[in-house]
Tab-separated table of N, CA and C in Angstrom:
chain	number	residue	atom	x	y	z
A	1498	UNK	N	9.859	-18.154	11.764
A	1498	UNK	CA	8.607	-18.080	12.759
A	1498	UNK	C	7.278	-17.684	12.013
A	1499	UNK	N	6.343	-18.574	12.590
A	1499	UNK	CA	5.270	-18.221	11.741
A	1499	UNK	C	4.510	-16.797	11.623
A	1500	UNK	N	3.767	-16.561	10.915
A	1500	UNK	CA	3.083	-15.047	10.931
A	1500	UNK	C	2.405	-14.812	12.185
A	1501	UNK	N	2.656	-13.719	12.725
A	1501	UNK	CA	1.948	-13.429	14.116
A	1501	UNK	C	2.109	-12.120	14.274
A	1502	UNK	N	1.256	-11.426	15.310
A	1502	UNK	CA	1.433	-10.177	15.631
A	1502	UNK	C	2.036	-9.998	17.036
A	1503	UNK	N	2.508	-11.117	17.727
A	1503	UNK	CA	3.322	-11.223	18.778
A	1503	UNK	C	4.661	-10.757	18.358
A	1504	UNK	N	4.867	-9.431	18.723
A	1504	UNK	CA	6.201	-9.026	18.126
A	1504	UNK	C	7.341	-8.975	19.087
A	1505	UNK	N	6.945	-9.491	20.401
A	1505	UNK	CA	7.795	-9.784	21.236
A	1505	UNK	C	8.395	-11.182	20.958
A	1506	UNK	N	7.546	-11.864	20.462
A	1506	UNK	CA	8.206	-13.478	20.319
A	1506	UNK	C	9.057	-13.384	19.198
A	1507	UNK	N	8.822	-12.534	18.077
A	1507	UNK	CA	9.777	-12.340	17.030
A	1507	UNK	C	10.914	-11.853	17.446
A	1508	UNK	N	10.696	-10.685	18.471
A	1508	UNK	CA	12.114	-9.829	18.746
A	1508	UNK	C	13.173	-11.182	19.549
A	1509	UNK	N	12.420	-11.946	20.294
A	1509	UNK	CA	13.012	-13.032	20.894
A	1509	UNK	C	13.887	-14.231	20.361
A	1510	UNK	N	12.922	-14.395	18.808
A	1510	UNK	CA	13.440	-15.134	18.183
A	1510	UNK	C	14.682	-14.843	17.296
A	1511	UNK	N	14.635	-13.499	16.830
A	1511	UNK	CA	15.631	-13.006	16.256
A	1511	UNK	C	16.877	-12.763	17.203
A	1512	UNK	N	16.584	-12.637	18.435
A	1512	UNK	CA	17.759	-12.566	19.265
A	1512	UNK	C	18.540	-13.821	19.318
A	1513	UNK	N	17.642	-15.013	19.445
A	1513	UNK	CA	18.351	-16.253	19.227
A	1513	UNK	C	19.084	-16.616	18.075
A	1514	UNK	N	18.961	-15.827	16.932
A	1514	UNK	CA	19.544	-16.290	15.923
A	1514	UNK	C	20.487	-15.357	15.424
A	1515	UNK	N	21.050	-14.445	16.365
A	1515	UNK	CA	22.252	-13.458	16.115
A	1515	UNK	C	23.393	-14.177	15.731
A	1516	UNK	N	24.313	-13.546	14.988
A	1516	UNK	CA	25.645	-14.056	14.168
A	1516	UNK	C	26.304	-14.692	15.585
A	1517	UNK	N	26.818	-15.793	14.896
A	1517	UNK	CA	27.748	-16.281	16.021
A	1517	UNK	C	26.961	-17.363	17.032
A	1518	UNK	N	25.545	-17.363	16.962
A	1518	UNK	CA	24.666	-18.177	17.862
A	1518	UNK	C	24.974	-19.672	17.845
A	1519	UNK	N	25.161	-20.224	16.418
A	1519	UNK	CA	25.657	-21.370	16.236
A	1519	UNK	C	26.868	-21.538	16.148
A	1520	UNK	N	27.868	-20.948	15.441
A	1520	UNK	CA	29.173	-21.126	15.328
A	1520	UNK	C	29.504	-19.943	14.517
A	1521	UNK	N	30.909	-19.780	14.221
A	1521	UNK	CA	31.502	-18.572	13.454
A	1521	UNK	C	31.346	-18.779	12.027
A	1522	UNK	N	30.614	-19.717	11.536
A	1522	UNK	CA	30.714	-19.905	10.151
A	1522	UNK	C	29.515	-19.181	9.398
A	1523	UNK	N	29.150	-19.007	8.147
A	1523	UNK	CA	28.338	-18.178	7.601
A	1523	UNK	C	27.778	-19.324	6.323
A	1524	UNK	N	26.768	-20.076	6.440
A	1524	UNK	CA	26.242	-20.893	5.613
A	1524	UNK	C	25.234	-20.179	4.778
A	1525	UNK	N	25.752	-19.566	3.930
A	1525	UNK	CA	24.693	-19.070	2.970
A	1525	UNK	C	23.831	-19.845	2.088
A	1526	UNK	N	24.449	-20.864	1.749
A	1526	UNK	CA	23.660	-21.934	0.648
A	1526	UNK	C	22.780	-22.693	1.559
A	1527	UNK	N	23.215	-22.700	2.730
A	1527	UNK	CA	22.186	-23.430	3.487
A	1527	UNK	C	20.994	-22.633	4.141
A	1528	UNK	N	21.376	-21.442	4.014
A	1528	UNK	CA	20.048	-20.383	4.612
A	1528	UNK	C	19.381	-20.208	3.152
A	1529	UNK	N	19.938	-20.184	2.003
A	1529	UNK	CA	19.016	-20.124	1.006
A	1529	UNK	C	18.085	-21.442	0.586
A	1530	UNK	N	18.759	-22.550	0.946
A	1530	UNK	CA	18.112	-23.834	0.933
A	1530	UNK	C	16.762	-23.908	1.802
A	1531	UNK	N	17.079	-23.536	2.811
A	1531	UNK	CA	15.809	-23.420	4.119
A	1531	UNK	C	14.899	-22.678	3.773
A	1532	UNK	N	15.205	-21.256	2.862
A	1532	UNK	CA	14.263	-20.390	2.591
A	1532	UNK	C	13.586	-20.795	1.308
A	1533	UNK	N	14.206	-21.902	0.415
A	1533	UNK	CA	13.481	-22.456	-0.658
A	1533	UNK	C	12.349	-23.248	-0.353
A	1534	UNK	N	12.903	-24.167	0.920
A	1534	UNK	CA	12.018	-25.094	1.467
A	1534	UNK	C	10.691	-24.277	2.265
A	1535	UNK	N	10.931	-23.420	2.829
A	1535	UNK	CA	9.944	-22.481	3.431
A	1535	UNK	C	8.963	-21.986	2.451
A	1536	UNK	N	9.543	-21.406	1.467
A	1536	UNK	CA	8.595	-20.677	0.403
A	1536	UNK	C	8.002	-21.746	-0.541
A	1537	UNK	N	8.284	-22.801	-0.497
A	1537	UNK	CA	7.567	-23.719	-1.697
A	1537	UNK	C	6.802	-25.057	-0.953
A	1538	UNK	N	7.240	-25.158	0.451
A	1538	UNK	CA	6.790	-26.297	1.069
A	1538	UNK	C	5.125	-26.093	1.642
A	1539	UNK	N	4.856	-27.014	2.423
A	1539	UNK	CA	3.358	-27.075	2.773
A	1539	UNK	C	2.782	-25.946	3.367
A	1540	UNK	N	3.467	-25.250	4.020
A	1540	UNK	CA	3.105	-23.842	4.789
A	1540	UNK	C	2.948	-22.582	3.714
A	1541	UNK	N	3.667	-22.698	2.468
A	1541	UNK	CA	3.479	-21.648	1.807
A	1541	UNK	C	2.226	-21.395	0.930
A	1542	UNK	N	2.019	-20.220	0.775
A	1542	UNK	CA	0.708	-19.869	0.244
A	1542	UNK	C	1.144	-19.641	-1.415
A	1543	UNK	N	0.265	-20.691	-2.162
A	1543	UNK	CA	0.511	-20.850	-3.802
A	1543	UNK	C	0.483	-19.397	-4.541
A	1544	UNK	N	-0.504	-18.681	-4.181
A	1544	UNK	CA	-0.573	-17.221	-4.904
A	1544	UNK	C	0.364	-16.337	-4.294
A	1545	UNK	N	1.041	-16.462	-3.098
A	1545	UNK	CA	1.702	-15.508	-2.783
A	1545	UNK	C	3.260	-15.154	-3.848
A	1546	UNK	N	3.609	-14.184	-3.607
A	1546	UNK	CA	4.933	-13.886	-4.295
A	1546	UNK	C	5.921	-14.395	-3.557
A	1547	UNK	N	6.937	-14.904	-4.055
A	1547	UNK	CA	7.759	-15.717	-3.430
A	1547	UNK	C	9.352	-14.713	-3.251
A	1548	UNK	N	9.341	-14.095	-2.446
A	1548	UNK	CA	10.578	-13.229	-2.178
A	1548	UNK	C	11.577	-13.582	-0.920
A	1549	UNK	N	12.797	-13.690	-1.282
A	1549	UNK	CA	14.015	-14.053	-0.154
A	1549	UNK	C	14.541	-12.763	0.015
A	1550	UNK	N	14.911	-12.531	1.578
A	1550	UNK	CA	15.729	-11.363	1.832
A	1550	UNK	C	16.568	-11.825	2.521
A	1551	UNK	N	18.066	-11.922	1.975
A	1551	UNK	CA	19.233	-12.578	2.435
A	1551	UNK	C	20.087	-11.664	3.120
A	1552	UNK	N	20.154	-11.758	4.448
A	1552	UNK	CA	20.776	-10.583	5.224
A	1552	UNK	C	21.960	-11.419	5.517
A	1553	UNK	N	23.300	-10.915	5.416
A	1553	UNK	CA	24.527	-11.734	5.699
A	1553	UNK	C	25.589	-10.948	5.779
A	1554	UNK	N	26.836	-11.325	6.257
A	1554	UNK	CA	28.004	-10.654	6.270
A	1554	UNK	C	28.707	-10.908	4.980
A	1555	UNK	N	28.111	-11.583	3.878
A	1555	UNK	CA	28.574	-11.731	2.711
A	1555	UNK	C	29.639	-12.649	2.272
A	1556	UNK	N	29.893	-13.429	3.310
A	1556	UNK	CA	30.967	-14.507	2.971
A	1556	UNK	C	30.833	-15.766	3.225
A	1557	UNK	N	30.365	-16.479	2.631
A	1557	UNK	CA	29.807	-17.825	2.658
A	1557	UNK	C	31.166	-18.778	2.759
A	1558	UNK	N	31.219	-19.597	3.812
A	1558	UNK	CA	32.485	-20.425	4.080
A	1558	UNK	C	32.137	-21.738	4.455
A	1559	UNK	N	30.897	-22.302	4.235
A	1559	UNK	CA	30.239	-23.772	4.221
A	1559	UNK	C	29.986	-24.299	3.191
A	1560	UNK	N	30.253	-25.384	2.673
A	1560	UNK	CA	30.076	-26.186	1.367
A	1560	UNK	C	28.868	-26.993	1.508
A	1561	UNK	N	28.438	-27.685	0.400
A	1561	UNK	CA	27.170	-28.458	0.539
A	1561	UNK	C	27.218	-29.391	1.287
A	1562	UNK	N	28.347	-30.087	1.727
A	1562	UNK	CA	28.541	-31.039	2.441
A	1562	UNK	C	28.651	-30.920	3.983
A	1563	UNK	N	28.484	-29.661	4.082
A	1563	UNK	CA	28.783	-28.880	5.583
A	1563	UNK	C	30.196	-28.730	6.237
A	1564	UNK	N	31.086	-28.814	5.269
A	1564	UNK	CA	32.653	-28.445	5.648
A	1564	UNK	C	32.921	-27.305	5.257
A	1565	UNK	N	33.954	-26.844	5.997
A	1565	UNK	CA	34.484	-25.264	6.015
A	1565	UNK	C	35.142	-25.283	4.576
A	1566	UNK	N	34.685	-24.341	3.755
A	1566	UNK	CA	35.426	-23.976	2.533
A	1566	UNK	C	34.943	-22.955	1.904
A	1567	UNK	N	35.953	-21.873	1.660
A	1567	UNK	CA	35.343	-20.586	1.213
A	1567	UNK	C	35.005	-20.443	-0.324
A	1568	UNK	N	35.897	-21.244	-1.102
A	1568	UNK	CA	35.382	-21.635	-2.648
A	1568	UNK	C	34.107	-22.541	-2.598
A	1569	UNK	N	34.061	-23.505	-1.886
A	1569	UNK	CA	32.963	-24.358	-1.915
A	1569	UNK	C	31.855	-23.702	-1.415
A	1570	UNK	N	31.765	-22.786	-0.315
A	1570	UNK	CA	30.730	-21.958	0.145
A	1570	UNK	C	30.355	-21.073	-0.846
A	1571	UNK	N	30.895	-20.409	-1.627
A	1571	UNK	CA	30.608	-19.819	-2.954
A	1571	UNK	C	29.864	-20.532	-3.861
A	1572	UNK	N	30.559	-21.705	-3.940
A	1572	UNK	CA	29.723	-22.344	-5.165
A	1572	UNK	C	28.378	-22.981	-4.656
A	1573	UNK	N	28.219	-23.302	-3.418
A	1573	UNK	CA	26.922	-23.778	-2.834
A	1573	UNK	C	25.935	-22.644	-2.852
A	1574	UNK	N	26.219	-21.447	-2.422
A	1574	UNK	CA	25.336	-20.426	-2.362
A	1574	UNK	C	24.906	-19.994	-3.796
A	1575	UNK	N	25.609	-19.912	-4.881
A	1575	UNK	CA	25.415	-19.442	-6.212
A	1575	UNK	C	24.463	-20.677	-6.769
A	1576	UNK	N	24.785	-22.049	-6.545
A	1576	UNK	CA	24.075	-23.253	-6.899
A	1576	UNK	C	22.558	-23.100	-6.431
A	1577	UNK	N	22.533	-22.855	-5.187
A	1577	UNK	CA	21.189	-22.653	-4.187
A	1577	UNK	C	20.489	-21.220	-4.942
A	1578	UNK	N	21.196	-20.234	-5.163
A	1578	UNK	CA	20.438	-19.367	-5.855
A	1578	UNK	C	19.890	-19.658	-7.227
A	1579	UNK	N	20.586	-20.366	-7.831
A	1579	UNK	CA	20.082	-20.900	-9.238
A	1579	UNK	C	18.772	-21.678	-9.027
A	1580	UNK	N	18.607	-22.415	-7.863
A	1580	UNK	CA	17.508	-23.296	-7.952
A	1580	UNK	C	16.250	-22.772	-7.225
A	1581	UNK	N	16.592	-21.735	-6.364
A	1581	UNK	CA	15.666	-20.711	-6.087
A	1581	UNK	C	14.893	-19.816	-6.998
A	1582	UNK	N	15.953	-19.355	-8.109
A	1582	UNK	CA	15.442	-18.556	-9.315
A	1582	UNK	C	14.537	-19.573	-10.052
A	1583	UNK	N	15.031	-20.790	-10.212
A	1583	UNK	CA	14.326	-21.720	-11.094
A	1583	UNK	C	12.904	-21.847	-10.505
A	1584	UNK	N	12.841	-21.777	-9.107
A	1584	UNK	CA	11.478	-21.991	-8.406
A	1584	UNK	C	10.657	-20.772	-8.462
A	1585	UNK	N	10.927	-19.673	-9.084
A	1585	UNK	CA	10.294	-18.418	-9.136
A	1585	UNK	C	10.686	-17.536	-7.738
A	1586	UNK	N	11.573	-17.794	-7.204
A	1586	UNK	CA	11.713	-17.034	-6.002
A	1586	UNK	C	12.723	-15.770	-6.259
A	1587	UNK	N	12.393	-14.823	-6.009
A	1587	UNK	CA	13.055	-13.509	-6.215
A	1587	UNK	C	14.177	-13.219	-4.926
A	1588	UNK	N	15.081	-12.943	-5.133
A	1588	UNK	CA	16.335	-12.861	-4.104
A	1588	UNK	C	16.679	-11.487	-4.034
A	1589	UNK	N	16.667	-10.746	-2.924
A	1589	UNK	CA	17.327	-9.612	-2.504
A	1589	UNK	C	18.422	-9.799	-1.494
A	1590	UNK	N	19.759	-9.482	-1.749
A	1590	UNK	CA	20.766	-9.610	-0.824
A	1590	UNK	C	21.193	-8.432	0.024
A	1591	UNK	N	21.221	-8.441	1.092
A	1591	UNK	CA	21.602	-7.247	2.036
A	1591	UNK	C	22.836	-7.882	2.899
A	1592	UNK	N	23.954	-6.909	2.700
A	1592	UNK	CA	25.258	-7.354	3.373
A	1592	UNK	C	25.504	-6.299	4.350
A	1593	UNK	N	26.224	-6.398	5.472
A	1593	UNK	CA	26.437	-5.880	6.376
A	1593	UNK	C	28.034	-5.942	6.884
A	1594	UNK	N	28.813	-4.734	6.613
A	1594	UNK	CA	30.156	-5.033	7.061
A	1594	UNK	C	31.079	-4.644	5.868
A	1595	UNK	N	32.326	-4.279	6.190
A	1595	UNK	CA	33.039	-3.827	5.241
A	1595	UNK	C	33.781	-5.017	4.531
A	1596	UNK	N	33.941	-6.411	4.850
A	1596	UNK	CA	34.551	-7.387	4.542
A	1596	UNK	C	33.581	-8.144	3.509
A	1597	UNK	N	32.345	-7.645	3.260
A	1597	UNK	CA	31.509	-8.530	2.278
A	1597	UNK	C	31.832	-8.584	1.086
A	1598	UNK	N	31.712	-9.843	0.743
A	1598	UNK	CA	32.019	-10.141	-1.012
A	1598	UNK	C	30.670	-9.832	-1.858
A	1599	UNK	N	30.925	-8.338	-1.927
A	1599	UNK	CA	29.644	-7.841	-2.700
A	1599	UNK	C	29.631	-8.164	-4.138
A	1600	UNK	N	30.473	-8.633	-4.700
A	1600	UNK	CA	30.455	-9.126	-5.982
A	1600	UNK	C	29.762	-10.427	-6.181
A	1601	UNK	N	29.999	-11.416	-5.131
A	1601	UNK	CA	29.154	-12.607	-4.967
A	1601	UNK	C	27.721	-12.237	-4.782
A	1602	UNK	N	27.537	-11.182	-3.750
A	1602	UNK	CA	26.363	-11.083	-3.366
A	1602	UNK	C	25.371	-10.603	-4.479
A	1603	UNK	N	26.168	-9.459	-5.397
A	1603	UNK	CA	25.642	-8.901	-6.715
A	1603	UNK	C	25.039	-10.122	-7.495
A	1604	UNK	N	25.805	-11.067	-7.806
A	1604	UNK	CA	25.657	-12.171	-8.553
A	1604	UNK	C	24.518	-13.124	-7.904
A	1605	UNK	N	24.410	-13.338	-6.923
A	1605	UNK	CA	23.333	-14.027	-6.189
A	1605	UNK	C	22.096	-13.118	-6.499
A	1606	UNK	N	21.906	-11.903	-6.249
A	1606	UNK	CA	20.860	-11.109	-6.458
A	1606	UNK	C	20.267	-11.165	-7.853
A	1607	UNK	N	21.316	-10.763	-8.831
A	1607	UNK	CA	21.176	-10.844	-10.268
A	1607	UNK	C	20.606	-12.328	-10.829
A	1608	UNK	N	21.113	-13.590	-10.264
A	1608	UNK	CA	20.590	-14.868	-10.472
A	1608	UNK	C	18.951	-14.927	-10.188
A	1609	UNK	N	18.791	-14.251	-8.855
A	1609	UNK	CA	17.178	-14.388	-8.276
A	1609	UNK	C	16.498	-13.117	-8.907
A	1610	UNK	N	16.979	-12.299	-9.780
A	1610	UNK	CA	16.083	-11.313	-10.143
A	1610	UNK	C	15.935	-10.226	-9.281
A	1611	UNK	N	16.878	-9.968	-8.426
A	1611	UNK	CA	16.510	-8.902	-7.232
A	1611	UNK	C	17.650	-7.955	-7.310
A	1612	UNK	N	17.998	-7.409	-6.174
A	1612	UNK	CA	19.089	-6.496	-6.077
A	1612	UNK	C	19.904	-6.593	-4.898
A	1613	UNK	N	21.103	-6.174	-4.939
A	1613	UNK	CA	22.062	-6.263	-3.678
A	1613	UNK	C	22.159	-4.862	-2.797
A	1614	UNK	N	22.164	-4.811	-1.685
A	1614	UNK	CA	21.886	-3.880	-0.753
A	1614	UNK	C	23.342	-3.912	0.145
A	1615	UNK	N	24.026	-2.887	0.539
A	1615	UNK	CA	25.087	-3.093	1.679
A	1615	UNK	C	24.770	-1.793	2.775
A	1616	UNK	N	25.314	-2.296	3.732
A	1616	UNK	CA	25.338	-1.299	5.066
A	1616	UNK	C	26.550	-1.368	5.652
A	1617	UNK	N	27.133	-0.377	5.906
A	1617	UNK	CA	28.487	-0.596	6.716
A	1617	UNK	C	28.815	0.806	7.917
A	1618	UNK	N	29.764	0.455	8.250
A	1618	UNK	CA	29.902	1.637	9.417
A	1618	UNK	C	30.003	1.220	10.612
A	1619	UNK	N	29.543	2.302	11.567
A	1619	UNK	CA	29.416	1.970	13.079
A	1619	UNK	C	28.343	1.099	13.242
A	1620	UNK	N	27.929	0.708	14.419
A	1620	UNK	CA	26.590	0.161	14.503
A	1620	UNK	C	25.393	1.111	14.394
A	1621	UNK	N	25.570	2.228	14.704
A	1621	UNK	CA	24.474	3.449	14.447
A	1621	UNK	C	24.381	3.689	13.084
A	1622	UNK	N	25.562	3.779	12.258
A	1622	UNK	CA	25.500	3.819	10.806
A	1622	UNK	C	24.756	2.772	10.136
A	1623	UNK	N	25.050	1.710	10.318
A	1623	UNK	CA	24.449	0.593	9.541
A	1623	UNK	C	23.202	0.125	10.034
A	1624	UNK	N	22.908	0.535	11.371
A	1624	UNK	CA	21.466	0.291	11.986
A	1624	UNK	C	20.550	1.257	11.037
A	1625	UNK	N	20.880	2.527	10.802
A	1625	UNK	CA	20.100	3.547	10.117
A	1625	UNK	C	20.054	3.057	8.530
A	1626	UNK	N	21.267	2.717	8.015
A	1626	UNK	CA	21.300	2.233	6.605
A	1626	UNK	C	20.046	0.865	6.521
A	1627	UNK	N	20.217	0.033	7.454
A	1627	UNK	CA	19.306	-1.016	7.169
A	1627	UNK	C	17.989	-0.754	7.316
A	1628	UNK	N	17.723	0.073	8.186
A	1628	UNK	CA	16.205	0.804	8.343
A	1628	UNK	C	15.927	1.346	6.901
A	1629	UNK	N	16.778	1.948	6.301
A	1629	UNK	CA	16.095	2.631	4.956
A	1629	UNK	C	16.147	1.637	3.804
A	1630	UNK	N	17.246	0.523	4.117
A	1630	UNK	CA	17.050	-0.527	3.087
A	1630	UNK	C	15.759	-1.280	2.883
A	1631	UNK	N	15.412	-1.772	4.404
A	1631	UNK	CA	14.274	-2.480	4.371
A	1631	UNK	C	12.960	-1.482	4.014
A	1632	UNK	N	13.014	-0.168	4.442
A	1632	UNK	CA	11.932	0.747	4.002
A	1632	UNK	C	11.840	0.675	2.370
A	1633	UNK	N	12.980	0.652	1.930
A	1633	UNK	CA	12.871	0.661	0.395
A	1633	UNK	C	12.363	-0.592	-0.123
A	1634	UNK	N	12.875	-1.857	0.529
A	1634	UNK	CA	12.161	-3.179	0.154
A	1634	UNK	C	10.766	-3.192	0.306
A	1635	UNK	N	10.479	-2.868	1.537
A	1635	UNK	CA	9.079	-2.709	1.921
A	1635	UNK	C	7.890	-1.930	0.762
A	1636	UNK	N	8.554	-1.062	0.230
A	1636	UNK	CA	7.660	-0.103	-0.842
A	1636	UNK	C	7.857	-0.814	-2.076
A	1637	UNK	N	8.606	-2.114	-2.179
A	1637	UNK	CA	8.545	-2.763	-3.808
A	1637	UNK	C	7.682	-4.006	-3.700
A	1638	UNK	N	6.818	-4.351	-2.581
A	1638	UNK	CA	6.240	-5.425	-2.691
A	1638	UNK	C	5.233	-5.686	-3.725
A	1639	UNK	N	5.499	-6.715	-4.164
A	1639	UNK	CA	4.682	-6.875	-5.523
A	1639	UNK	C	3.280	-6.974	-5.259
A	1640	UNK	N	2.411	-6.084	-6.245
A	1640	UNK	CA	0.810	-6.442	-6.154
A	1640	UNK	C	0.450	-7.084	-7.318
A	1641	UNK	N	-0.461	-8.106	-7.055
A	1641	UNK	CA	-0.799	-9.011	-8.210
A	1641	UNK	C	-2.435	-9.213	-7.893
A	1642	UNK	N	-3.306	-9.350	-8.776
A	1642	UNK	CA	-4.694	-9.765	-8.521
A	1642	UNK	C	-4.794	-11.137	-8.735
A	1643	UNK	N	-5.649	-11.953	-7.706
A	1643	UNK	CA	-5.655	-13.080	-7.523
A	1643	UNK	C	-7.070	-13.578	-7.311
A	1644	UNK	N	-7.419	-14.619	-7.951
A	1644	UNK	CA	-8.672	-15.157	-7.458
A	1644	UNK	C	-8.927	-15.922	-6.179
């Protein structure tokens, strides 16, 4: 969604993108690829810091060709993280749920020069944890002087 102060439109778009909206798979590599295109494409501001927040269940299972594959999904996600890092994009990984592959998410965050965060428990518990995580990340916004 483009930058806006129409919070209702943002909330509606997020509702449309909830887990399971498209199918039951997690295409982390594809998500990273889409973020790279957004952060480096014609709509991107050249002087803006390039930061990606990867919010996921932490279990990639879609490979580069779009097929269902756990190992292929992991490799695709790692490959795309390396491409993002090569373009100067910093990656912060945020996983939700007890079954997340936190080792993989830590590896992706490290590749992207970011950090991995995790939230779990009941909906109320992980909702509170996510608010704290996003508060922490919001306080880390890079500050650069530009012309």
